[in-house]
Amino acid sequence: MSMHFTILGRVDTMARPLRLPLAGGEVRAGFPSPADDYVEIELDLIAHLIKNPSATFFLRAKGTSMEGDGIKDNALLIVDRSINPQPGHIVIMSVDGELTCKKLSMMGSRPYLVASNPEFKPISLTGHDCHNWGVATHSIQPLAPGFTV
Amino acid sequence: MIALVDCNNFYVSCERVFNPRLEGKAVGVMSNNDGCVVARSQEIKSLGVAMGMPAHQIDPHIRRQCTLLSSNYALYGDMSSRVTDVLSQHTPHVDVYSIDESFLSFEGFEPETLEERCQVMRHQVRRDTGIPVSVGLSTSKTLAKIANHRAKKESVFNGVAMMDPNSSDTRAFLEKLPVNEIWGVAGRSAARLHTLGIENAWQLRTASPKHLRRHFSVVMERQVYELRGESCISLDDMSQPKKQIMVSRSFGRLTTDKTDLREALRVHASRAGEKLRRQNGLAQALMVFVHTNRFRQDLPSYSRRLVIPLPHPTDDSRELIKAAMAGLERIFKKDIWYQKCGIMLMDLCDHDNEQLGLLEEPISDEKRARNEKLMATLDKLNREHGKNTVRLGMPRKQNAWELRCEHRTPRYTTRWEELAVAKT
């Protein structure tokens, strides 16, 4: 007689155990209590949006040049400093000492900071004192009157 | 192996993250009440502005070339937590030694890999938080501290210096290092070491430990072993009496109880107050910290620290306890299993240099007791006869004796209404 095993995968001893909610319903033989479906942990928006808390900062957007990319004046920006900026990212850079939010783009082989509003001219990284600060991952703005971010 | 990670010009570096214009400029941060300079950029050091110098004594010609800022403790506390969080991703053994220094243990790591590993860590701290750090590596805390100093001063190390306790290079360096520059060897001990013919670190290393124990203390004896590369000093033995006082302890068992934390912090704050009075110092700010056991991956991890500026420099345990309790209220989170809590007194100044606010004078204990009685009577009158029956002077905003912080930058990371602005 032989037994067959299916290898499901190695036990990951390094992973942090998932935090699961304590079961609220009683354990009953027979059929499961329908109430068990409602045992849920609270949704944590911060944990949902932010991958790397120690590297993440909130910044305030000021200006209108990025409205085409969905960033309105006064929007709340979530900025992750640990992301390596790539063309296409909305980045925060220090340009001549000022924190600036634009899209990183390549024109030919040269990097530029580009606004989504065509009235603003692209900024060449080579002509300015530019330092990477972080990558904007989300922009949050209020929709209903009386709400702020 | 042990690493000492030290943030370079920490307060100034925090300011520069959010105001890149300060990069390359002479920047100083003043103690609260804008009294004296407690943190300096390299550029302001080069202009000859000394540590602890009262701001009004800086030559006007030099003053014009400097940016002097008020302390922004909310920002420094938050940035310090972030730096420690990044360090904890590289080893679970992180011992916070001050707001800008941590000792890391790399027990069990291959020593040959550590310089590279620490370079990676150093770059990650810079990338994630914007704070530049230097790393000193060796087999004891004292040597790691010396290595750290070299990492800062000698550019060949590129921010990470490793000192092999038995190399000829280490010997050459220790022979040139005066004993008073060794961590924890204060001026008076150094003078007494001189009378015994011990002037440099190498002579101390090769001295007889027993002999030193007789003349000094067990700490000096341990210092000899530390210089030989044997780790035997605990952080509690090694306060930097002129800079800060830290008192902390792990709980015997993990606790979620706020009362436990409150009691522990009360004890720590009084103990710190005693130490402070013994050295005739005054504290200008107090940091409270709590954290969970980083090894218990089955429990939620939590680590917070908060710096509370004191309204005036003080050595009064009651004021320290009050500040510590206020801090705990802000950082305590329910249902967290705490392992350790502590307090740190920061930006110490000498009692003799106490900067009195207008209308203030040093308060003796009897006088304070009388003041308290007065306050109690006043409170009673106001309670029984209606609010404002008796008032103290004319309370109004912007009193001369209110905490002065005219040049404080926004609390970029702890207030929604003060976030850093990105131009779009």
CSV table of C-alpha atoms in Angstrom, one decimal, chain B residues 63-417:
chain,number,residue,atom,x,y,z
B,63,ARG,CA,24.8,86.3,13.9
B,64,ARG,CA,23.7,87.7,10.6
B,65,GLN,CA,25.2,84.7,8.7
B,66,CYS,CA,23.3,82.2,10.9
B,67,THR,CA,19.8,80.9,10.9
B,68,LEU,CA,18.8,80.4,14.6
B,69,LEU,CA,15.7,78.3,15.2
B,70,SER,CA,13.7,77.6,18.4
B,71,SER,CA,13.6,73.9,19.4
B,72,ASN,CA,10.9,71.9,17.6
B,73,TYR,CA,10.7,69.0,20.0
B,74,ALA,CA,7.6,67.5,18.5
B,75,LEU,CA,9.4,67.2,15.2
B,76,TYR,CA,12.7,65.8,16.7
B,77,GLY,CA,10.8,63.2,18.8
B,78,ASP,CA,8.9,61.9,15.7
B,79,MET,CA,12.0,61.8,13.5
B,80,SER,CA,13.8,60.0,16.3
B,81,SER,CA,11.1,57.3,16.4
B,82,ARG,CA,11.3,56.9,12.6
B,83,VAL,CA,15.1,56.5,12.7
B,84,THR,CA,14.8,53.8,15.4
B,85,ASP,CA,12.1,52.0,13.5
B,86,VAL,CA,14.4,51.7,10.5
B,87,LEU,CA,17.3,50.5,12.7
B,88,SER,CA,14.9,47.9,14.1
B,89,GLN,CA,14.4,46.4,10.7
B,90,HIS,CA,18.1,45.5,10.7
B,91,THR,CA,18.4,43.9,14.1
B,92,PRO,CA,15.9,43.4,16.9
B,93,HIS,CA,18.5,44.4,19.5
B,94,VAL,CA,18.2,48.2,19.5
B,95,ASP,CA,18.9,50.1,22.7
B,96,VAL,CA,18.0,53.8,22.5
B,97,TYR,CA,20.8,55.7,24.2
B,98,SER,CA,19.6,59.3,23.5
B,99,ILE,CA,17.3,61.0,21.1
B,100,ASP,CA,19.9,60.7,18.4
B,101,GLU,CA,22.0,57.7,19.4
B,102,SER,CA,21.2,53.9,19.6
B,103,PHE,CA,23.4,50.9,20.4
B,104,LEU,CA,22.7,47.9,18.1
B,105,SER,CA,23.8,44.4,18.8
B,106,PHE,CA,24.7,42.2,15.9
B,107,GLU,CA,25.1,39.0,17.9
B,108,GLY,CA,25.4,36.0,15.6
B,109,PHE,CA,26.0,38.0,12.4
B,110,GLU,CA,29.2,37.3,10.4
B,111,PRO,CA,31.6,40.1,11.4
B,112,GLU,CA,32.9,40.3,7.8
B,113,THR,CA,29.5,41.2,6.5
B,114,LEU,CA,28.8,44.0,9.0
B,115,GLU,CA,30.4,47.0,7.4
B,116,GLU,CA,28.4,46.3,4.2
B,117,ARG,CA,25.3,45.7,6.2
B,118,CYS,CA,25.7,48.9,8.1
B,119,GLN,CA,26.3,50.8,4.9
B,120,VAL,CA,22.9,49.5,3.6
B,121,MET,CA,21.3,50.4,6.9
B,122,ARG,CA,22.8,53.9,6.9
B,123,HIS,CA,21.6,54.5,3.3
B,124,GLN,CA,18.1,53.3,4.2
B,125,VAL,CA,17.9,55.6,7.2
B,126,ARG,CA,18.9,58.5,5.0
B,127,ARG,CA,16.4,57.5,2.2
B,128,ASP,CA,13.5,56.8,4.5
B,129,THR,CA,13.8,59.6,7.0
B,130,GLY,CA,16.2,62.1,5.4
B,131,ILE,CA,18.5,61.9,8.4
B,132,PRO,CA,22.3,61.3,7.9
B,133,VAL,CA,23.8,58.9,10.4
B,134,SER,CA,27.2,57.6,11.2
B,135,VAL,CA,28.0,54.1,12.4
B,136,GLY,CA,30.8,52.9,14.6
B,137,LEU,CA,31.4,49.1,14.9
B,138,SER,CA,33.5,47.1,17.4
B,139,THR,CA,33.3,44.5,20.0
B,140,SER,CA,32.5,46.8,23.0
B,141,LYS,CA,30.4,49.9,23.5
B,142,THR,CA,33.4,52.1,24.3
B,143,LEU,CA,35.2,51.1,21.2
B,144,ALA,CA,32.0,51.4,19.1
B,145,LYS,CA,31.7,54.9,20.4
B,146,ILE,CA,35.3,55.7,19.4
B,147,ALA,CA,34.8,54.1,16.0
B,148,ASN,CA,31.6,56.2,15.6
B,149,HIS,CA,33.6,59.4,16.2
B,150,ARG,CA,36.1,58.3,13.6
B,151,ALA,CA,33.3,57.5,11.1
B,152,LYS,CA,32.1,61.1,11.5
B,153,LYS,CA,35.5,62.8,11.3
B,154,GLU,CA,37.5,60.8,8.8
B,155,SER,CA,35.9,60.8,5.3
B,156,VAL,CA,37.7,57.6,4.2
B,157,PHE,CA,35.2,55.6,6.3
B,158,ASN,CA,32.3,56.8,4.3
B,159,GLY,CA,30.1,57.0,7.5
B,160,VAL,CA,30.8,53.4,8.7
B,161,ALA,CA,34.0,52.7,10.7
B,162,MET,CA,34.9,49.3,12.2
B,163,MET,CA,37.6,49.0,14.8
B,164,ASP,CA,39.2,45.7,15.4
B,165,PRO,CA,40.2,45.8,19.0
B,166,ASN,CA,43.5,44.0,18.3
B,167,SER,CA,44.7,45.7,15.2
B,168,SER,CA,47.8,47.9,15.0
B,169,ASP,CA,45.7,50.7,13.6
B,170,THR,CA,43.5,50.7,16.7
B,171,ARG,CA,46.6,50.8,18.9
B,172,ALA,CA,48.0,53.8,17.0
B,173,PHE,CA,44.6,55.6,17.3
B,174,LEU,CA,44.2,54.9,21.0
B,175,GLU,CA,47.8,56.1,21.7
B,176,LYS,CA,46.8,59.5,20.3
B,177,LEU,CA,43.4,59.6,22.1
B,178,PRO,CA,43.5,61.7,25.3
B,179,VAL,CA,41.6,59.9,28.2
B,180,ASN,CA,39.2,62.8,28.6
B,181,GLU,CA,37.8,62.0,25.1
B,182,ILE,CA,36.8,58.5,26.1
B,183,TRP,CA,33.1,58.0,26.6
B,184,GLY,CA,32.2,58.5,30.3
B,185,VAL,CA,35.6,59.7,31.5
B,186,ALA,CA,34.8,63.1,32.9
B,187,GLY,CA,37.2,65.9,33.4
B,188,ARG,CA,37.9,65.2,37.0
B,189,SER,CA,38.6,61.5,36.5
B,190,ALA,CA,40.9,62.4,33.6
B,191,ALA,CA,42.9,64.8,35.8
B,192,ARG,CA,43.3,62.0,38.4
B,193,LEU,CA,44.3,59.5,35.7
B,194,HIS,CA,47.0,62.0,34.7
B,195,THR,CA,48.5,61.9,38.2
B,196,LEU,CA,48.8,58.1,37.8
B,197,GLY,CA,50.6,58.7,34.5
B,198,ILE,CA,47.7,57.6,32.3
B,199,GLU,CA,47.2,60.2,29.6
B,200,ASN,CA,46.0,58.3,26.6
B,201,ALA,CA,43.4,55.6,25.9
B,202,TRP,CA,46.1,53.0,25.2
B,203,GLN,CA,47.7,53.6,28.5
B,204,LEU,CA,44.3,53.2,30.2
B,205,ARG,CA,43.8,49.9,28.2
B,206,THR,CA,47.1,48.5,29.4
B,207,ALA,CA,46.7,49.6,33.0
B,208,SER,CA,45.9,47.2,35.8
B,209,PRO,CA,42.1,46.9,36.2
B,210,LYS,CA,42.4,46.1,39.9
B,211,HIS,CA,44.6,49.1,40.5
B,212,LEU,CA,42.0,51.4,38.8
B,213,ARG,CA,39.2,49.9,40.7
B,214,ARG,CA,40.9,50.8,43.9
B,215,HIS,CA,41.5,54.4,42.8
B,216,PHE,CA,38.3,55.0,41.0
B,217,SER,CA,35.2,52.8,40.7
B,218,VAL,CA,34.1,49.6,39.2
B,219,VAL,CA,33.0,51.5,36.1
B,220,MET,CA,36.6,52.7,35.4
B,221,GLU,CA,37.8,49.1,35.8
B,222,ARG,CA,35.2,48.0,33.3
B,223,GLN,CA,36.4,50.8,31.0
B,224,VAL,CA,39.8,49.0,30.8
B,225,TYR,CA,38.1,45.8,29.6
B,226,GLU,CA,35.9,47.8,27.2
B,227,LEU,CA,39.0,49.4,25.6
B,228,ARG,CA,40.4,45.9,25.2
B,229,GLY,CA,37.3,45.0,23.3
B,230,GLU,CA,35.4,43.0,26.0
B,231,SER,CA,31.9,44.2,26.3
B,232,CYS,CA,31.0,44.6,30.0
B,233,ILE,CA,29.4,48.0,30.5
B,234,SER,CA,25.7,48.5,30.8
B,235,LEU,CA,24.0,51.6,29.4
B,236,ASP,CA,22.8,52.6,32.8
B,237,ASP,CA,26.4,53.0,34.0
B,238,MET,CA,27.3,55.3,31.1
B,239,SER,CA,25.3,58.4,31.4
B,240,GLN,CA,26.6,61.5,29.8
B,241,PRO,CA,26.1,63.7,32.8
B,242,LYS,CA,26.5,67.0,31.0
B,243,LYS,CA,24.1,66.2,28.1
B,244,GLN,CA,21.3,64.0,29.3
B,245,ILE,CA,20.0,61.7,31.9
B,246,MET,CA,18.1,58.5,31.0
B,247,VAL,CA,16.3,56.3,33.4
B,248,SER,CA,14.4,53.3,32.0
B,249,ARG,CA,13.7,49.7,32.9
B,250,SER,CA,12.0,46.7,31.5
B,251,PHE,CA,9.0,45.4,33.3
B,252,GLY,CA,9.4,42.0,35.0
B,253,ARG,CA,6.4,40.8,32.9
B,254,LEU,CA,4.6,42.4,30.0
B,255,THR,CA,1.8,44.7,31.0
B,256,THR,CA,-1.2,46.4,29.4
B,257,ASP,CA,-2.0,48.3,32.6
B,258,LYS,CA,-1.7,52.1,32.5
B,259,THR,CA,-1.3,52.2,36.2
B,260,ASP,CA,1.9,50.1,36.0
B,261,LEU,CA,3.3,52.5,33.4
B,262,ARG,CA,2.3,55.5,35.5
B,263,GLU,CA,4.0,54.1,38.6
B,264,ALA,CA,7.1,53.1,36.7
B,265,LEU,CA,7.4,56.5,35.1
B,266,ARG,CA,6.9,58.2,38.4
B,267,VAL,CA,9.8,56.3,39.9
B,268,HIS,CA,12.0,56.9,36.8
B,269,ALA,CA,11.2,60.7,36.8
B,270,SER,CA,12.1,61.0,40.5
B,271,ARG,CA,15.3,59.0,40.1
B,272,ALA,CA,16.3,61.2,37.1
B,273,GLY,CA,15.5,64.3,39.2
B,274,GLU,CA,17.8,63.1,41.9
B,275,LYS,CA,20.6,62.5,39.4
B,276,LEU,CA,20.0,65.9,37.9
B,277,ARG,CA,20.2,67.7,41.3
B,278,ARG,CA,23.4,65.7,42.2
B,279,GLN,CA,25.2,67.2,39.2
B,280,ASN,CA,23.7,70.6,39.9
B,281,GLY,CA,21.9,70.7,36.5
B,282,LEU,CA,18.6,71.8,35.1
B,283,ALA,CA,16.6,70.0,32.4
B,284,GLN,CA,14.9,71.9,29.5
B,285,ALA,CA,13.0,69.1,28.0
B,286,LEU,CA,11.9,65.6,28.9
B,287,MET,CA,11.3,62.6,26.7
B,288,VAL,CA,8.9,59.8,27.6
B,289,PHE,CA,9.1,56.5,25.7
B,290,VAL,CA,7.3,53.2,25.8
B,291,HIS,CA,7.7,50.1,23.7
B,292,THR,CA,6.6,46.5,23.3
B,293,ASN,CA,8.9,43.4,23.2
B,294,ARG,CA,10.3,43.4,19.7
B,295,PHE,CA,10.9,39.6,19.9
B,296,ARG,CA,7.2,38.8,20.5
B,297,GLN,CA,6.1,38.7,16.9
B,298,ASP,CA,2.8,37.2,18.1
B,299,LEU,CA,1.8,40.5,19.8
B,300,PRO,CA,1.2,43.8,18.1
B,301,SER,CA,4.4,45.9,18.2
B,302,TYR,CA,4.2,49.5,19.4
B,303,SER,CA,6.9,52.0,20.1
B,304,ARG,CA,6.3,55.7,20.8
B,305,ARG,CA,8.3,58.5,22.2
B,306,LEU,CA,7.3,62.1,22.9
B,307,VAL,CA,9.5,65.0,23.8
B,308,ILE,CA,7.9,67.6,26.2
B,309,PRO,CA,9.5,71.0,26.5
B,310,LEU,CA,9.5,72.1,30.1
B,311,PRO,CA,8.2,75.6,30.7
B,312,HIS,CA,11.4,76.7,32.3
B,313,PRO,CA,14.7,74.8,33.1
B,314,THR,CA,14.0,72.8,36.2
B,315,ASP,CA,15.4,70.2,38.6
B,316,ASP,CA,12.1,69.7,40.5
B,317,SER,CA,11.0,66.1,40.5
B,318,ARG,CA,7.4,67.2,40.8
B,319,GLU,CA,7.6,69.1,37.6
B,320,LEU,CA,9.4,66.3,35.9
B,321,ILE,CA,6.8,63.8,37.1
B,322,LYS,CA,4.0,66.1,35.9
B,323,ALA,CA,5.6,66.3,32.4
B,324,ALA,CA,6.1,62.5,32.3
B,325,MET,CA,2.5,61.9,33.2
B,326,ALA,CA,1.3,64.3,30.6
B,327,GLY,CA,3.5,62.6,28.0
B,328,LEU,CA,2.1,59.1,29.0
B,329,GLU,CA,-1.5,60.4,28.5
B,330,ARG,CA,-0.5,61.3,24.9
B,331,ILE,CA,1.3,58.1,23.9
B,332,PHE,CA,-0.5,55.4,25.9
B,333,LYS,CA,-2.5,53.0,23.7
B,334,LYS,CA,-4.9,50.4,25.1
B,335,ASP,CA,-4.6,46.7,24.7
B,336,ILE,CA,-0.8,46.9,24.0
B,337,TRP,CA,1.6,44.6,26.0
B,338,TYR,CA,4.3,47.0,27.1
B,339,GLN,CA,7.8,45.7,27.9
B,340,LYS,CA,9.7,48.9,28.7
B,341,CYS,CA,9.2,52.5,29.5
B,342,GLY,CA,11.5,55.3,30.5
B,343,ILE,CA,12.3,58.9,30.6
B,344,MET,CA,15.2,61.0,29.4
B,345,LEU,CA,16.0,64.5,30.6
B,346,MET,CA,17.4,66.5,27.7
B,347,ASP,CA,19.3,69.6,26.9
B,348,LEU,CA,20.7,70.0,30.4
B,349,CYS,CA,22.2,73.3,31.5
B,350,ASP,CA,24.0,74.3,34.7
B,351,HIS,CA,22.1,75.6,37.6
B,352,ASP,CA,24.4,78.6,37.7
B,353,ASN,CA,23.4,79.6,34.1
B,354,GLU,CA,19.7,79.3,34.7
B,355,GLN,CA,18.0,81.7,32.4
B,356,LEU,CA,15.3,83.3,34.5
B,357,GLY,CA,12.2,84.5,32.8
B,358,LEU,CA,11.2,88.0,33.6
B,359,LEU,CA,9.8,88.2,37.2
B,360,GLU,CA,11.2,84.8,37.9
B,361,GLU,CA,13.7,83.9,40.6
B,362,PRO,CA,15.1,80.6,41.7
B,363,ILE,CA,12.6,78.9,44.0
B,364,SER,CA,13.6,77.2,47.2
B,365,ASP,CA,11.7,74.3,48.5
B,366,GLU,CA,10.1,76.2,51.4
B,367,LYS,CA,9.1,78.9,49.0
B,368,ARG,CA,7.6,76.4,46.7
B,369,ALA,CA,5.7,74.8,49.5
B,370,ARG,CA,4.3,78.2,50.4
B,371,ASN,CA,3.5,78.8,46.8
B,372,GLU,CA,1.5,75.6,46.7
B,373,LYS,CA,-0.4,76.6,49.8
B,374,LEU,CA,-1.1,79.9,48.2
B,375,MET,CA,-2.4,78.1,45.0
B,376,ALA,CA,-4.6,75.8,47.1
B,377,THR,CA,-6.1,78.7,49.0
B,378,LEU,CA,-6.6,80.6,45.7
B,379,ASP,CA,-8.3,77.6,44.1
B,380,LYS,CA,-10.6,77.3,47.2
B,381,LEU,CA,-11.6,80.9,47.1
B,382,ASN,CA,-12.4,80.7,43.4
B,383,ARG,CA,-14.4,77.5,43.9
B,384,GLU,CA,-16.4,78.8,46.8
B,385,HIS,CA,-17.0,82.4,45.6
B,386,GLY,CA,-17.1,82.0,41.9
B,387,LYS,CA,-14.6,81.9,39.1
B,388,ASN,CA,-12.0,84.8,39.0
B,389,THR,CA,-12.8,86.0,42.5
B,390,VAL,CA,-9.0,86.2,43.0
B,391,ARG,CA,-6.7,86.3,40.0
B,392,LEU,CA,-3.0,86.3,39.7
B,393,GLY,CA,-1.8,89.6,38.1
B,394,MET,CA,-3.4,90.1,34.8
B,395,PRO,CA,-3.4,87.0,32.7
B,396,ARG,CA,-3.0,87.7,29.1
B,397,LYS,CA,-1.5,86.1,26.1
B,398,GLN,CA,2.1,86.8,25.1
B,399,ASN,CA,3.3,87.3,28.7
B,400,ALA,CA,7.0,87.8,29.0
B,401,TRP,CA,7.2,84.7,31.1
B,402,GLU,CA,5.4,82.4,28.6
B,403,LEU,CA,7.5,79.9,26.8
B,404,ARG,CA,9.3,81.7,24.1
B,405,CYS,CA,9.7,80.0,20.8
B,406,GLU,CA,9.5,82.7,18.2
B,407,HIS,CA,11.6,80.9,15.7
B,408,ARG,CA,10.0,77.5,15.9
B,409,THR,CA,9.4,75.8,12.5
B,410,PRO,CA,6.1,74.1,11.9
B,411,ARG,CA,5.4,70.8,13.6
B,412,TYR,CA,5.6,69.2,10.2
B,413,THR,CA,4.9,65.6,11.2
B,414,THR,CA,2.5,65.9,14.2
B,415,ARG,CA,-0.1,68.6,13.3
B,416,TRP,CA,-2.4,68.5,10.3
B,417,GLU,CA,-2.5,72.2,10.1
